[in-house]
mmCIF file of C-alpha atoms in Angstrom:
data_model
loop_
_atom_site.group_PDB
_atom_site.id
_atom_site.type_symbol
_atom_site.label_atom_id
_atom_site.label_comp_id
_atom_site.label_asym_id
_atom_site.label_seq_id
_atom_site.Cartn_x
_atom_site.Cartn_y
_atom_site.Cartn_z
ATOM 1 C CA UNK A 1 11.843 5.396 -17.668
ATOM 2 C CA UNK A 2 15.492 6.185 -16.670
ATOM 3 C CA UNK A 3 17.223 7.493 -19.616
ATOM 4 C CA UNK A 4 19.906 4.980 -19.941
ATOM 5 C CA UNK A 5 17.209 2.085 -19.484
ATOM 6 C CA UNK A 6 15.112 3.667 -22.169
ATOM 7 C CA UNK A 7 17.651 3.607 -24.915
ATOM 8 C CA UNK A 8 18.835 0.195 -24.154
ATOM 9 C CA UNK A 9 15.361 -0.721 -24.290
ATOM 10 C CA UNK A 10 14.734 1.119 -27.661
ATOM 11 C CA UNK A 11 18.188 -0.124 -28.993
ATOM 12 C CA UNK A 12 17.710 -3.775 -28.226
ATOM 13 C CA UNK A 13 13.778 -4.597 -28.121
ATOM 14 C CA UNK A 14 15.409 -8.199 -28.362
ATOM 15 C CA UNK A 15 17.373 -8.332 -25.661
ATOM 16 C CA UNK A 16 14.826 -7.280 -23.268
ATOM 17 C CA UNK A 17 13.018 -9.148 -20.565
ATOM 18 C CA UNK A 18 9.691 -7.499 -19.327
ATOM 19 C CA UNK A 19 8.265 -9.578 -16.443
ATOM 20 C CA UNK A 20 5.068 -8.335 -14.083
ATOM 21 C CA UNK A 21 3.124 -9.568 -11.010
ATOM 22 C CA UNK A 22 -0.396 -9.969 -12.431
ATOM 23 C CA UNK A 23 -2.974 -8.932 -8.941
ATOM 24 C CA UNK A 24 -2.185 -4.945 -8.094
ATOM 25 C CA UNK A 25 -0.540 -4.393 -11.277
ATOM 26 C CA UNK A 26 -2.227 -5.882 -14.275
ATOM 27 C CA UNK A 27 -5.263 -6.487 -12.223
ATOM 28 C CA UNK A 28 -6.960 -4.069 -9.753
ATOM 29 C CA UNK A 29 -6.976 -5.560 -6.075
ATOM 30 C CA UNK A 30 -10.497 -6.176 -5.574
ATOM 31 C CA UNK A 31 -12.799 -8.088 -2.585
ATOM 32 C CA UNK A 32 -12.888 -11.353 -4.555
ATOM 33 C CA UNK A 33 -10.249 -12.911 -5.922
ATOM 34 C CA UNK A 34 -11.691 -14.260 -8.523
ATOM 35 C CA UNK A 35 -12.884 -11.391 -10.215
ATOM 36 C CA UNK A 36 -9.491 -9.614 -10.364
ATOM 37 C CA UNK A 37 -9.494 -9.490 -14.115
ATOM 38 C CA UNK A 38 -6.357 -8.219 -15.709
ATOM 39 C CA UNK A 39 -6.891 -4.256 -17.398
ATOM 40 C CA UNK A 40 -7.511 -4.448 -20.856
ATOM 41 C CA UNK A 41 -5.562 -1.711 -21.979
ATOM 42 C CA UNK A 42 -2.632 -3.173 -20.382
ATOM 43 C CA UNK A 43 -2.921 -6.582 -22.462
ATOM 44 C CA UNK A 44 -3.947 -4.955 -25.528
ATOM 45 C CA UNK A 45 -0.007 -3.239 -25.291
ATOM 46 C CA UNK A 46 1.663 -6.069 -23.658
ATOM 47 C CA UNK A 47 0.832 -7.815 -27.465
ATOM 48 C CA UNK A 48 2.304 -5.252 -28.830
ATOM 49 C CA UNK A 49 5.425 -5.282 -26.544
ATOM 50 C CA UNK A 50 5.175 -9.073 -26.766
ATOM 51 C CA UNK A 51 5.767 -8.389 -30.927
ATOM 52 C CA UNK A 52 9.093 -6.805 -30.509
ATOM 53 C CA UNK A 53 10.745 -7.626 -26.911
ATOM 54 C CA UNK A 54 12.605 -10.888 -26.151
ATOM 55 C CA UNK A 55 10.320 -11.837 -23.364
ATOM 56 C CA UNK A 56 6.771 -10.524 -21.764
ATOM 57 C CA UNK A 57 6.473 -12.851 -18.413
ATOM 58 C CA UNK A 58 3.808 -12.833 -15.851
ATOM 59 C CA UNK A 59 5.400 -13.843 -12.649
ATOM 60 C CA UNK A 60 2.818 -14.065 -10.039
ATOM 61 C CA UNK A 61 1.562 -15.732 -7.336
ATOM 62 C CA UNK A 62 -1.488 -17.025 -8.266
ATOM 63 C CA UNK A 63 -2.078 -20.453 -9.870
ATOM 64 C CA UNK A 64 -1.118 -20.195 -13.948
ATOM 65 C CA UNK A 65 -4.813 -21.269 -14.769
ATOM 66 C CA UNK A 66 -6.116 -18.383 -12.899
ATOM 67 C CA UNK A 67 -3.768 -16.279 -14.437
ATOM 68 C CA UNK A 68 -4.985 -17.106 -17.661
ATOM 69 C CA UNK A 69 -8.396 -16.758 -17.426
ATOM 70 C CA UNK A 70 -8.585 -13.754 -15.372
ATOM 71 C CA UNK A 71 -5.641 -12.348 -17.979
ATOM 72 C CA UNK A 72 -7.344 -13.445 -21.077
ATOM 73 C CA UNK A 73 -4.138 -14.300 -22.395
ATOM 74 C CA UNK A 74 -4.641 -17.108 -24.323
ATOM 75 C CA UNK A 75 -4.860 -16.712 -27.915
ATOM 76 C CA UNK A 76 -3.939 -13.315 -28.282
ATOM 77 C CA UNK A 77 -2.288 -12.471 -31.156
ATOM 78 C CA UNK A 78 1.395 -10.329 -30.095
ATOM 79 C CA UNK A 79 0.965 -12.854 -27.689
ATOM 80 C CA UNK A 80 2.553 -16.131 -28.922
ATOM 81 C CA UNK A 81 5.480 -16.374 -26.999
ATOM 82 C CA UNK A 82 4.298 -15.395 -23.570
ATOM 83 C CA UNK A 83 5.055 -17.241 -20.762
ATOM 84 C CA UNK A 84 3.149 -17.492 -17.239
ATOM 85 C CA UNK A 85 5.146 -18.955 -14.184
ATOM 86 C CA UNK A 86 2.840 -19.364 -11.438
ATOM 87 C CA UNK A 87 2.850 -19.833 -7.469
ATOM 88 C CA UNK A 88 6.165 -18.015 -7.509
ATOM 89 C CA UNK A 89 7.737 -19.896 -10.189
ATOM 90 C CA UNK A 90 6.229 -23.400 -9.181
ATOM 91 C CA UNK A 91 3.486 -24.101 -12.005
ATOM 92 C CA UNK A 92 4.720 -22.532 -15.647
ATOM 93 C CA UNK A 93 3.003 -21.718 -18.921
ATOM 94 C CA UNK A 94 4.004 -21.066 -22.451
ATOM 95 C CA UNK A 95 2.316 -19.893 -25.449
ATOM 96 C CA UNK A 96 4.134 -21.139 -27.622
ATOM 97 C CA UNK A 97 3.662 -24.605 -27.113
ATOM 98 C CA UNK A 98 0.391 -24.335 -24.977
ATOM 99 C CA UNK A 99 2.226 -26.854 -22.313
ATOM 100 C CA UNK A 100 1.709 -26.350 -18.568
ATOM 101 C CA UNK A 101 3.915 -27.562 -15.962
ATOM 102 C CA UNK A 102 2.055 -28.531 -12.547
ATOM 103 C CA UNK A 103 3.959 -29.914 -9.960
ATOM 104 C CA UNK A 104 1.887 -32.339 -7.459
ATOM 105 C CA UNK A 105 0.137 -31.413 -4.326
ATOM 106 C CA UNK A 106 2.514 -31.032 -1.259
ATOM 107 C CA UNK A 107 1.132 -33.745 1.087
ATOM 108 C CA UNK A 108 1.771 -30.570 3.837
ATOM 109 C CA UNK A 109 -0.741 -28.662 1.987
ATOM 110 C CA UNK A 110 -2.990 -31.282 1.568
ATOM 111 C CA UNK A 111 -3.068 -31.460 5.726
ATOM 112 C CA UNK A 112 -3.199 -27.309 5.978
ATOM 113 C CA UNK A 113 -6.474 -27.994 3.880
ATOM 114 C CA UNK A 114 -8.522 -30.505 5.656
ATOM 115 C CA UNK A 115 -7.655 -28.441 9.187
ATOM 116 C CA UNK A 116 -7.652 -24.392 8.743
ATOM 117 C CA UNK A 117 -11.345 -24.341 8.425
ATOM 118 C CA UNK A 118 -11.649 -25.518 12.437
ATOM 119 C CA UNK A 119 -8.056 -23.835 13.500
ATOM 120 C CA UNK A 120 -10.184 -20.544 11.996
ATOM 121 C CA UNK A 121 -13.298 -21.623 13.544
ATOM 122 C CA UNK A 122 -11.682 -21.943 16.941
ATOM 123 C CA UNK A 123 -10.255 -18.602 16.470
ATOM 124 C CA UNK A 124 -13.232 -16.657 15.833
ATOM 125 C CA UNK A 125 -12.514 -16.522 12.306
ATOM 126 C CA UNK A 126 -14.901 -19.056 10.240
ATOM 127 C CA UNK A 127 -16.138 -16.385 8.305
ATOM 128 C CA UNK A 128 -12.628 -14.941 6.124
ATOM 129 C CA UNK A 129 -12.553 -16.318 2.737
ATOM 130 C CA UNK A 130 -10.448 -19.292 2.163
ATOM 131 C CA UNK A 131 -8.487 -19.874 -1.347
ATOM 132 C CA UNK A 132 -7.226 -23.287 -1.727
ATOM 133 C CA UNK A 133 -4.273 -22.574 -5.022
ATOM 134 C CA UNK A 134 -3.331 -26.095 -5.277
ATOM 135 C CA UNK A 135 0.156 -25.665 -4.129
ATOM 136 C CA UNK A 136 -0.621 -23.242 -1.757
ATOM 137 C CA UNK A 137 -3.868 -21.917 0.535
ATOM 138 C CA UNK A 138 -4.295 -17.818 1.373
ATOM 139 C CA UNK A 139 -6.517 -16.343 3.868
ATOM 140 C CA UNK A 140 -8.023 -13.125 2.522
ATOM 141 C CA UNK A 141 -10.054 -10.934 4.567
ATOM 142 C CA UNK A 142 -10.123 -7.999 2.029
ATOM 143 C CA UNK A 143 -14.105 -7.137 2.207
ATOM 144 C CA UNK A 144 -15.003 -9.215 5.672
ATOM 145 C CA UNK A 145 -12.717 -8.102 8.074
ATOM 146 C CA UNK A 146 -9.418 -6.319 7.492
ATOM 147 C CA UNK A 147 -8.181 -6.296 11.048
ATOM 148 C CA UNK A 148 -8.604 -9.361 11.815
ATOM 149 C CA UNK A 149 -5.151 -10.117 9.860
ATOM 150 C CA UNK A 150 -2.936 -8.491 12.199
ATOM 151 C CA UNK A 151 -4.343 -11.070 14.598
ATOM 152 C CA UNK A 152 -4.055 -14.015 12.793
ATOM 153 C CA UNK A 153 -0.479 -13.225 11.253
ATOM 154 C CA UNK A 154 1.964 -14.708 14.206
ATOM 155 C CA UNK A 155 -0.740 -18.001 15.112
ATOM 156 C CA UNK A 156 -0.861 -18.401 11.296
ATOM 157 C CA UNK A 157 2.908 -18.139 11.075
ATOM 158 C CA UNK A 158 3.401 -20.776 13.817
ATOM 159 C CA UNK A 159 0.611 -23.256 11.796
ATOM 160 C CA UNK A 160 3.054 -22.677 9.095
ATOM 161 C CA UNK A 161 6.404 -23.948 10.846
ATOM 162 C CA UNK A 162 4.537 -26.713 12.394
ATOM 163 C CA UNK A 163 3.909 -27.987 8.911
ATOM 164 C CA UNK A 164 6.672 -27.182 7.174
ATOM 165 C CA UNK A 165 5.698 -24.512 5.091
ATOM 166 C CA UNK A 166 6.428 -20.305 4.386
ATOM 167 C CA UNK A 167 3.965 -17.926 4.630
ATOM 168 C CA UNK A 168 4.084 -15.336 2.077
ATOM 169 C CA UNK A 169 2.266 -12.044 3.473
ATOM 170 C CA UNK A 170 0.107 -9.501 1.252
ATOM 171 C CA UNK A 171 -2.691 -7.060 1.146
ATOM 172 C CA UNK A 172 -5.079 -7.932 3.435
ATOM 173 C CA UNK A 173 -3.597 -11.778 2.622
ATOM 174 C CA UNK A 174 -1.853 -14.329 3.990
ATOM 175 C CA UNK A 175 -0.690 -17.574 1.926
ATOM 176 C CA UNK A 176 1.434 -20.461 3.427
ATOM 177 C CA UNK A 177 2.623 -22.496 0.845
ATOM 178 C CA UNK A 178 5.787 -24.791 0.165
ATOM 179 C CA UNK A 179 9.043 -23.619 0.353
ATOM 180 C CA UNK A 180 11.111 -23.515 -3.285
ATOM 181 C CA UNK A 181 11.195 -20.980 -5.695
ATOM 182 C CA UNK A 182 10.178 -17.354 -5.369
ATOM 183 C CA UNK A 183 9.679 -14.792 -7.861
ATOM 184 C CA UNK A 184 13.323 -13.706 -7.675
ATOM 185 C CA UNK A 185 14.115 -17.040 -8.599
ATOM 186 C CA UNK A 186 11.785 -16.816 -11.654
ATOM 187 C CA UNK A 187 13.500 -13.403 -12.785
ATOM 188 C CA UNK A 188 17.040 -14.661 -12.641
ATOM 189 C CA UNK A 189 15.868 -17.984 -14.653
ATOM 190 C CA UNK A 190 13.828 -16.382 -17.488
ATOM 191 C CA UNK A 191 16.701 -13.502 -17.718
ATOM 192 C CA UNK A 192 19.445 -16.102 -18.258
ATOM 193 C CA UNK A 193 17.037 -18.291 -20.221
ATOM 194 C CA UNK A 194 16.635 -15.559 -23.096
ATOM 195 C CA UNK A 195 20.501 -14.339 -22.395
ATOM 196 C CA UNK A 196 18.358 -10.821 -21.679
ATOM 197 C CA UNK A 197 20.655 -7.930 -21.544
ATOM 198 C CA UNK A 198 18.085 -5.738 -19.756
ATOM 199 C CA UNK A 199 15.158 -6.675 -16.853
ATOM 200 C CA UNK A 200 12.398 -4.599 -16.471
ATOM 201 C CA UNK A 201 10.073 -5.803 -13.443
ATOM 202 C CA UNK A 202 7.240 -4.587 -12.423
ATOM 203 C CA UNK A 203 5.208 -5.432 -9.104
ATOM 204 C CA UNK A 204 3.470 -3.787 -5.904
ATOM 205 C CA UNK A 205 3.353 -6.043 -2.662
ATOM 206 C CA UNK A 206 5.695 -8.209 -0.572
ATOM 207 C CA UNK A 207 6.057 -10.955 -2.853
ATOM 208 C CA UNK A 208 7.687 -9.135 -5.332
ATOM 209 C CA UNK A 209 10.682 -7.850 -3.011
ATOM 210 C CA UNK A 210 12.757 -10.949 -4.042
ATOM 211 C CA UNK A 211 11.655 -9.965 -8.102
ATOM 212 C CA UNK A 212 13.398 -6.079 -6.855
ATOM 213 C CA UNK A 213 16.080 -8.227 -5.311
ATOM 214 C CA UNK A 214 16.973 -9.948 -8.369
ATOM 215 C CA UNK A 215 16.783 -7.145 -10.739
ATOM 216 C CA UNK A 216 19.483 -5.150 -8.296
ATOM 217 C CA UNK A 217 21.854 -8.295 -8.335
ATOM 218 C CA UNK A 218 21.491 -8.276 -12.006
ATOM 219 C CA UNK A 219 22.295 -4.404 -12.438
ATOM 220 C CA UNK A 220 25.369 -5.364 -10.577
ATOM 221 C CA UNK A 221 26.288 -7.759 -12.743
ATOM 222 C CA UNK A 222 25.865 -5.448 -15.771
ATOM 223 C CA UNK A 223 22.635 -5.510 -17.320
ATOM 224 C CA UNK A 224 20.475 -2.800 -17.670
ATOM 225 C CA UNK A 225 17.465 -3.175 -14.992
ATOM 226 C CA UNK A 226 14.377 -0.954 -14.440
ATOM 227 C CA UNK A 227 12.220 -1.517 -11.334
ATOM 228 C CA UNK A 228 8.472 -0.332 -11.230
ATOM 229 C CA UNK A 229 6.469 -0.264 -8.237
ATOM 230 C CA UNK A 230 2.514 -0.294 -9.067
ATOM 231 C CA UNK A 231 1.753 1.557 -5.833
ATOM 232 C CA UNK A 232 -1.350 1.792 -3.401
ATOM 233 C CA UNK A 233 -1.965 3.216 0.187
ATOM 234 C CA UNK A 234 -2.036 -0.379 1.409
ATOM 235 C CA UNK A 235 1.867 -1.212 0.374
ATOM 236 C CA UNK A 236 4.898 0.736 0.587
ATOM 237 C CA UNK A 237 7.783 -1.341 1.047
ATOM 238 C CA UNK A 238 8.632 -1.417 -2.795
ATOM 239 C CA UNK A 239 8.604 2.458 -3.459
ATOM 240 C CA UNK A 240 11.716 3.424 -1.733
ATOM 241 C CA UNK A 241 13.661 0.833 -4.154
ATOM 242 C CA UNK A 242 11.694 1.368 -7.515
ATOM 243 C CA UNK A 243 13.385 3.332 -10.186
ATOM 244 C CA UNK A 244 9.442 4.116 -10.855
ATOM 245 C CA UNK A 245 6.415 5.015 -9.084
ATOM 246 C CA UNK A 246 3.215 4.605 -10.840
ATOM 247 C CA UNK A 247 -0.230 4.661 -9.615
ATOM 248 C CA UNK A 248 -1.617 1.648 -9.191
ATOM 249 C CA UNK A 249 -2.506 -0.588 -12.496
ATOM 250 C CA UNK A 250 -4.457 2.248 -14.566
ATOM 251 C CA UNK A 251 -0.747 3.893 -14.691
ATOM 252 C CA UNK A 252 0.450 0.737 -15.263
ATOM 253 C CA UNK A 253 -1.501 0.660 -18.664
ATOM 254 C CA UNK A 254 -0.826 4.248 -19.097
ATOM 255 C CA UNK A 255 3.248 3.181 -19.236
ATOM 256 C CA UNK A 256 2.778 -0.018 -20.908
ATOM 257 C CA UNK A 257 1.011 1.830 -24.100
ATOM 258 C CA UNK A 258 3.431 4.437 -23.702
ATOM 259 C CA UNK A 259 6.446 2.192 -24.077
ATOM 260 C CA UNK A 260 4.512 0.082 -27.050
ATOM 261 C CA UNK A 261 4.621 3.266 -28.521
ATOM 262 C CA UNK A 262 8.069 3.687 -28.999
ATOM 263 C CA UNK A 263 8.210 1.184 -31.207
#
């Protein structure tokens, strides 16, 4: 990492906030969902980060429950004081006291639910995979058919105004869910909650551009700030504005034992 970073880092293990997205950079993007398990070298040294920094945080977009049994968090030991805040910041987790917070079902999302199967149906597209979050619903067509996104992007868009909602674009996704927090949001929130005096974020899609966003405001402010981009043919807009570029999540396990190590 940036030198600077580094020996703040080093110097004040305490003081540190490490948040990460969990799917493309803990977990390998894969055809399903819900077999995106997070890499096991990478939790093995997030407990041993999660001994000596401040905060580990997974800040992602999937539903905390998901997060923590495809993460395996649960239990780990280095692992106590992990927190999960889910859907962007919505739903939140923490170790610590094992307490979950899950805001109610939009009734907008309730409505998106009972019609996208026929609004896809009438639009030749019965057959991508629908993921109903809760708080949110995604259309994936990762493994089924991968162009058929581009078409579906500006009608899905305009479902989305109708009903009120954002849609949050990814790889080979699309999820319309509630407007409120994002994962910016969730960085500047956890920072101030542990009074962190350096952010270290790492993420690799769309979603994570307000996470990059709140990491530069911070900088500005004064605290130290590292930005990692988990990158992948599919995804480019983070690269040009990480500090690091790594190679998907293998090199995201890679640097995670390498910074346990320092310690």
């Amino acid at each position: 990492m940036p030198a600077p970073v580094r020996t703040a880092v080093i110097a004040d293990p305490a003081g540190t906030l490490l948040a990460l997205d969990f799917d493309g950079t803990l977990a390998h993007i894969v055809d399903d969902p819900t077999q995106a398990y997070a890499h096991e070298r990478s939790v093995a040294a997030l407990a041993r980060l999660g001994r000596v920094l401040g905060q580990v945080a997974i800040v992602t977009g999937r539903p905390v429950r998901q997060a923590l049994e495809l993460g395996g968090f649960d239990g780990v030991a280095g692992l106590e004081r992990l927190v999960i805040w889910g859907q962007y910041g919505a739903e939140q987790w923490d170790a610590a006291t094992s307490e979950t917070i899950e805001p109610d079902r939009p009734e907008p999302i309730s409505r998106l639910a009972d019609e996208l199967p026929g609004w896809l149906e009438q639009r030749g597209a019965g057959h991508v995979r629908i993921e109903d979050k809760g708080l949110a619903i995604a259309v994936h067509t990762r493994g089924i058919d991968p162009g058929l996104l581009d078409e579906l992007s500006q009608p899905l868009s305009d479902l989305a105004a109708d009903l009120g909602l954002v849609v949050e674009p990814g790889r080979q996704v699309v999820e319309l869910r509630a407007p409120g927090s994002d994962k910016g949001d969730a960085v500047r929130a956890l920072a101030s909650r542990l009074g962190a005096r350096q952010v270290i974020f790492a993420g690799d899609d769309l979603g994570d551009l307000p996470a990059f966003a709140a990491v530069e405001e911070l900088r500005e402010s004064g605290l130290g700030g590292l930005l990692i981009c988990s990158a992948s043919t599919e995804q480019d807009a983070l690269v040009a504005r990480a500090d690091i570029v790594l190679d998907g999540p293998d090199a995201v396990a890679d640097w995670l034992e390498a910074l346990a190590d320092e310690f």
